[in-house]
Amino acid sequence: MFHTHTKLRGFFNLLSLHVITSVTAQRPAGTSICDYYTTALLTNDSAANQYTLLTLLVNTAVIGNYTEPSNGVLVPGILNPNGMYNGTAVNLVPYFNGCDISTNNGTVFNLVTNPPISQNFLDGGGAAPLMNNMPANDTTSNQ
């Protein structure tokens, strides 16, 4: 588990560095990344559109492309059960759907008095509400 998480953390750090470097090279000086992409993708730069942009970005990272990408870039999403990283199959779904003991039970981790638990973080409908830009199908889920 640690090894997979370390690989993923390294991948996301490298990806973030690449994205930030690319964005910085393209956008005008004095324009934030959020302002730049909100205008580029959603035309009007408003608080509501910035919220929509962040929702689209996070949901795409989680479930992969759920809209037709205009640039042809395939984003598989971290919840893709058929994920690959450097030629190695990676399935992170069990960490999110409650199949694995993968989260702390409280604020202080202690293997004896406060052991990790399994927690279904997809109990609000999983990918379906995310595809509709909603966090979950209800307000009481862990999702």
PDB file of C-alpha atoms in Angstrom:
ATOM      1  CA  MET A   1       0.000   0.000   0.000  1.00  0.00           C
ATOM      2  CA  PHE A   2       2.744   2.485   0.941  1.00  0.00           C
ATOM      3  CA  HIS A   3       4.639   1.796  -2.273  1.00  0.00           C
ATOM      4  CA  THR A   4       1.587   2.467  -4.470  1.00  0.00           C
ATOM      5  CA  HIS A   5       0.756   5.671  -2.596  1.00  0.00           C
ATOM      6  CA  THR A   6       4.357   6.883  -2.919  1.00  0.00           C
ATOM      7  CA  LYS A   7       4.317   6.249  -6.668  1.00  0.00           C
ATOM      8  CA  LEU A   8       1.005   8.063  -7.056  1.00  0.00           C
ATOM      9  CA  ARG A   9       2.143  11.001  -4.947  1.00  0.00           C
ATOM     10  CA  GLY A  10       5.266  11.307  -7.118  1.00  0.00           C
ATOM     11  CA  PHE A  11       3.184  11.098 -10.282  1.00  0.00           C
ATOM     12  CA  PHE A  12       0.757  13.798  -9.120  1.00  0.00           C
ATOM     13  CA  ASN A  13       3.628  16.058  -7.995  1.00  0.00           C
ATOM     14  CA  LEU A  14       5.276  15.713 -11.396  1.00  0.00           C
ATOM     15  CA  LEU A  15       1.971  16.273 -13.182  1.00  0.00           C
ATOM     16  CA  SER A  16       1.238  19.359 -11.066  1.00  0.00           C
ATOM     17  CA  LEU A  17       4.671  20.813 -11.801  1.00  0.00           C
ATOM     18  CA  HIS A  18       4.175  20.236 -15.531  1.00  0.00           C
ATOM     19  CA  VAL A  19       0.697  21.804 -15.535  1.00  0.00           C
ATOM     20  CA  ILE A  20       1.785  24.849 -13.523  1.00  0.00           C
ATOM     21  CA  THR A  21       4.856  25.355 -15.718  1.00  0.00           C
ATOM     22  CA  SER A  22       2.758  25.084 -18.893  1.00  0.00           C
ATOM     23  CA  VAL A  23       0.067  27.410 -17.590  1.00  0.00           C
ATOM     24  CA  THR A  24       2.596  29.988 -16.424  1.00  0.00           C
ATOM     25  CA  ALA A  25       4.156  30.051 -19.885  1.00  0.00           C
ATOM     26  CA  GLN A  26       0.785  30.592 -21.623  1.00  0.00           C
ATOM     27  CA  ARG A  27      -1.102  33.033 -19.445  1.00  0.00           C
ATOM     28  CA  PRO A  28      -0.488  36.784 -19.299  1.00  0.00           C
ATOM     29  CA  ALA A  29       1.496  38.172 -16.378  1.00  0.00           C
ATOM     30  CA  GLY A  30      -0.794  39.233 -13.556  1.00  0.00           C
ATOM     31  CA  THR A  31      -3.554  36.752 -14.489  1.00  0.00           C
ATOM     32  CA  SER A  32      -4.160  33.928 -12.030  1.00  0.00           C
ATOM     33  CA  ILE A  33      -4.415  30.330 -13.218  1.00  0.00           C
ATOM     34  CA  CYS A  34      -8.056  30.236 -12.133  1.00  0.00           C
ATOM     35  CA  ASP A  35      -8.946  33.485 -13.954  1.00  0.00           C
ATOM     36  CA  TYR A  36      -7.102  32.361 -17.083  1.00  0.00           C
ATOM     37  CA  TYR A  37      -8.748  28.948 -17.388  1.00  0.00           C
ATOM     38  CA  THR A  38     -12.192  30.103 -16.292  1.00  0.00           C
ATOM     39  CA  THR A  39     -12.185  32.614 -19.139  1.00  0.00           C
ATOM     40  CA  ALA A  40     -10.647  30.149 -21.609  1.00  0.00           C
ATOM     41  CA  LEU A  41     -13.066  27.319 -20.853  1.00  0.00           C
ATOM     42  CA  LEU A  42     -16.239  28.976 -19.586  1.00  0.00           C
ATOM     43  CA  THR A  43     -16.006  32.400 -21.316  1.00  0.00           C
ATOM     44  CA  ASN A  44     -16.959  34.605 -18.353  1.00  0.00           C
ATOM     45  CA  ASP A  45     -14.731  34.888 -15.288  1.00  0.00           C
ATOM     46  CA  SER A  46     -17.108  34.884 -12.318  1.00  0.00           C
ATOM     47  CA  ALA A  47     -17.120  33.269  -8.892  1.00  0.00           C
ATOM     48  CA  ALA A  48     -19.809  30.820 -10.057  1.00  0.00           C
ATOM     49  CA  ASN A  49     -17.793  29.851 -13.147  1.00  0.00           C
ATOM     50  CA  GLN A  50     -14.608  29.447 -11.086  1.00  0.00           C
ATOM     51  CA  TYR A  51     -16.539  27.087  -8.797  1.00  0.00           C
ATOM     52  CA  THR A  52     -17.761  25.175 -11.873  1.00  0.00           C
ATOM     53  CA  LEU A  53     -14.212  25.001 -13.243  1.00  0.00           C
ATOM     54  CA  LEU A  54     -12.872  23.550  -9.991  1.00  0.00           C
ATOM     55  CA  THR A  55     -15.767  21.071  -9.870  1.00  0.00           C
ATOM     56  CA  LEU A  56     -14.979  19.942 -13.426  1.00  0.00           C
ATOM     57  CA  LEU A  57     -11.272  19.659 -12.639  1.00  0.00           C
ATOM     58  CA  VAL A  58     -11.701  17.643  -9.437  1.00  0.00           C
ATOM     59  CA  ASN A  59     -14.407  15.392 -10.887  1.00  0.00           C
ATOM     60  CA  THR A  60     -12.281  14.685 -13.969  1.00  0.00           C
ATOM     61  CA  ALA A  61      -9.311  13.753 -11.763  1.00  0.00           C
ATOM     62  CA  VAL A  62     -11.544  11.434  -9.734  1.00  0.00           C
ATOM     63  CA  ILE A  63     -13.690   9.719 -12.396  1.00  0.00           C
ATOM     64  CA  GLY A  64     -11.871  10.580 -15.622  1.00  0.00           C
ATOM     65  CA  ASN A  65     -13.261  12.244 -18.722  1.00  0.00           C
ATOM     66  CA  TYR A  66     -17.012  12.598 -18.407  1.00  0.00           C
ATOM     67  CA  THR A  67     -17.340  15.269 -21.050  1.00  0.00           C
ATOM     68  CA  GLU A  68     -15.903  15.156 -24.557  1.00  0.00           C
ATOM     69  CA  PRO A  69     -12.348  16.499 -24.300  1.00  0.00           C
ATOM     70  CA  SER A  70     -11.726  19.146 -26.941  1.00  0.00           C
ATOM     71  CA  ASN A  71      -7.991  18.481 -26.889  1.00  0.00           C
ATOM     72  CA  GLY A  72      -8.213  14.695 -27.205  1.00  0.00           C
ATOM     73  CA  VAL A  73      -6.416  14.088 -23.890  1.00  0.00           C
ATOM     74  CA  LEU A  74      -7.651  10.971 -22.111  1.00  0.00           C
ATOM     75  CA  VAL A  75      -7.860  11.309 -18.326  1.00  0.00           C
ATOM     76  CA  PRO A  76      -8.589   7.860 -16.853  1.00  0.00           C
ATOM     77  CA  GLY A  77      -9.385   9.103 -13.317  1.00  0.00           C
ATOM     78  CA  ILE A  78      -8.183   7.661 -10.022  1.00  0.00           C
ATOM     79  CA  LEU A  79     -11.381   5.609  -9.642  1.00  0.00           C
ATOM     80  CA  ASN A  80     -10.766   3.718 -12.877  1.00  0.00           C
ATOM     81  CA  PRO A  81     -10.524   0.059 -11.786  1.00  0.00           C
ATOM     82  CA  ASN A  82      -8.358  -0.635 -14.856  1.00  0.00           C
ATOM     83  CA  GLY A  83      -5.788   2.077 -14.134  1.00  0.00           C
ATOM     84  CA  MET A  84      -2.174   1.757 -15.238  1.00  0.00           C
ATOM     85  CA  TYR A  85       0.961   3.476 -13.989  1.00  0.00           C
ATOM     86  CA  ASN A  86       4.298   2.798 -15.690  1.00  0.00           C
ATOM     87  CA  GLY A  87       2.889  -0.443 -17.074  1.00  0.00           C
ATOM     88  CA  THR A  88       1.625  -1.645 -13.690  1.00  0.00           C
ATOM     89  CA  ALA A  89      -2.083  -2.233 -13.084  1.00  0.00           C
ATOM     90  CA  VAL A  90      -3.456   0.046 -10.357  1.00  0.00           C
ATOM     91  CA  ASN A  91      -6.944  -0.188  -8.854  1.00  0.00           C
ATOM     92  CA  LEU A  92      -7.576   2.401  -6.136  1.00  0.00           C
ATOM     93  CA  VAL A  93     -11.341   1.787  -5.933  1.00  0.00           C
ATOM     94  CA  PRO A  94     -11.102  -0.496  -2.848  1.00  0.00           C
ATOM     95  CA  TYR A  95      -9.577   2.405  -0.903  1.00  0.00           C
ATOM     96  CA  PHE A  96     -12.709   4.472  -1.575  1.00  0.00           C
ATOM     97  CA  ASN A  97     -15.610   1.975  -1.635  1.00  0.00           C
ATOM     98  CA  GLY A  98     -15.090   0.441   1.807  1.00  0.00           C
ATOM     99  CA  CYS A  99     -13.553  -2.854   0.650  1.00  0.00           C
ATOM    100  CA  ASP A 100     -10.159  -2.122   2.240  1.00  0.00           C
ATOM    101  CA  ILE A 101      -9.270  -0.943   5.710  1.00  0.00           C
ATOM    102  CA  SER A 102      -7.780   2.307   4.541  1.00  0.00           C
ATOM    103  CA  THR A 103      -8.710   5.285   6.695  1.00  0.00           C
ATOM    104  CA  ASN A 104      -8.158   6.475  10.229  1.00  0.00           C
ATOM    105  CA  ASN A 105     -10.997   6.205  12.735  1.00  0.00           C
ATOM    106  CA  GLY A 106     -10.719   9.622  14.340  1.00  0.00           C
ATOM    107  CA  THR A 107      -8.000  12.200  14.600  1.00  0.00           C
ATOM    108  CA  VAL A 108      -5.144  10.285  16.251  1.00  0.00           C
ATOM    109  CA  PHE A 109      -3.918   7.073  14.674  1.00  0.00           C
ATOM    110  CA  ASN A 110      -3.127   4.291  17.124  1.00  0.00           C
ATOM    111  CA  LEU A 111      -3.139   0.698  15.974  1.00  0.00           C
ATOM    112  CA  VAL A 112      -4.371  -0.565  19.366  1.00  0.00           C
ATOM    113  CA  THR A 113      -6.849   2.037  20.629  1.00  0.00           C
ATOM    114  CA  ASN A 114      -7.887   3.667  17.360  1.00  0.00           C
ATOM    115  CA  PRO A 115      -7.223   1.232  14.486  1.00  0.00           C
ATOM    116  CA  PRO A 116      -7.913   2.079  10.845  1.00  0.00           C
ATOM    117  CA  ILE A 117     -11.333   1.199   9.448  1.00  0.00           C
ATOM    118  CA  SER A 118     -12.997   0.602   6.108  1.00  0.00           C
ATOM    119  CA  GLN A 119     -15.119   3.534   4.978  1.00  0.00           C
ATOM    120  CA  ASN A 120     -17.306   3.763   1.882  1.00  0.00           C
ATOM    121  CA  PHE A 121     -16.591   7.208   0.453  1.00  0.00           C
ATOM    122  CA  LEU A 122     -18.717   6.436  -2.616  1.00  0.00           C
ATOM    123  CA  ASP A 123     -22.001   5.790  -0.801  1.00  0.00           C
ATOM    124  CA  GLY A 124     -23.674   8.840  -2.336  1.00  0.00           C
ATOM    125  CA  GLY A 125     -23.892   7.371  -5.814  1.00  0.00           C
ATOM    126  CA  GLY A 126     -20.241   7.101  -6.831  1.00  0.00           C
ATOM    127  CA  ALA A 127     -19.528   8.493 -10.284  1.00  0.00           C
ATOM    128  CA  ALA A 128     -23.165   9.150 -11.282  1.00  0.00           C
ATOM    129  CA  PRO A 129     -23.669  12.384  -9.304  1.00  0.00           C
ATOM    130  CA  LEU A 130     -20.152  13.566 -10.185  1.00  0.00           C
ATOM    131  CA  MET A 131     -21.071  13.290 -13.865  1.00  0.00           C
ATOM    132  CA  ASN A 132     -23.885  15.744 -13.097  1.00  0.00           C
ATOM    133  CA  ASN A 133     -21.473  18.063 -11.231  1.00  0.00           C
ATOM    134  CA  MET A 134     -23.036  17.146  -7.887  1.00  0.00           C
ATOM    135  CA  PRO A 135     -21.005  15.924  -4.899  1.00  0.00           C
ATOM    136  CA  ALA A 136     -23.468  13.104  -4.090  1.00  0.00           C
ATOM    137  CA  ASN A 137     -27.088  12.007  -4.500  1.00  0.00           C
ATOM    138  CA  ASP A 138     -27.864  13.004  -0.916  1.00  0.00           C
ATOM    139  CA  THR A 139     -26.565  15.208   1.892  1.00  0.00           C
ATOM    140  CA  THR A 140     -25.859  12.461   4.424  1.00  0.00           C
ATOM    141  CA  SER A 141     -23.329  10.306   2.571  1.00  0.00           C
ATOM    142  CA  ASN A 142     -19.584  10.162   3.105  1.00  0.00           C
ATOM    143  CA  GLN A 143     -19.142  11.178  -0.518  1.00  0.00           C
TER     144      GLN A 143
END
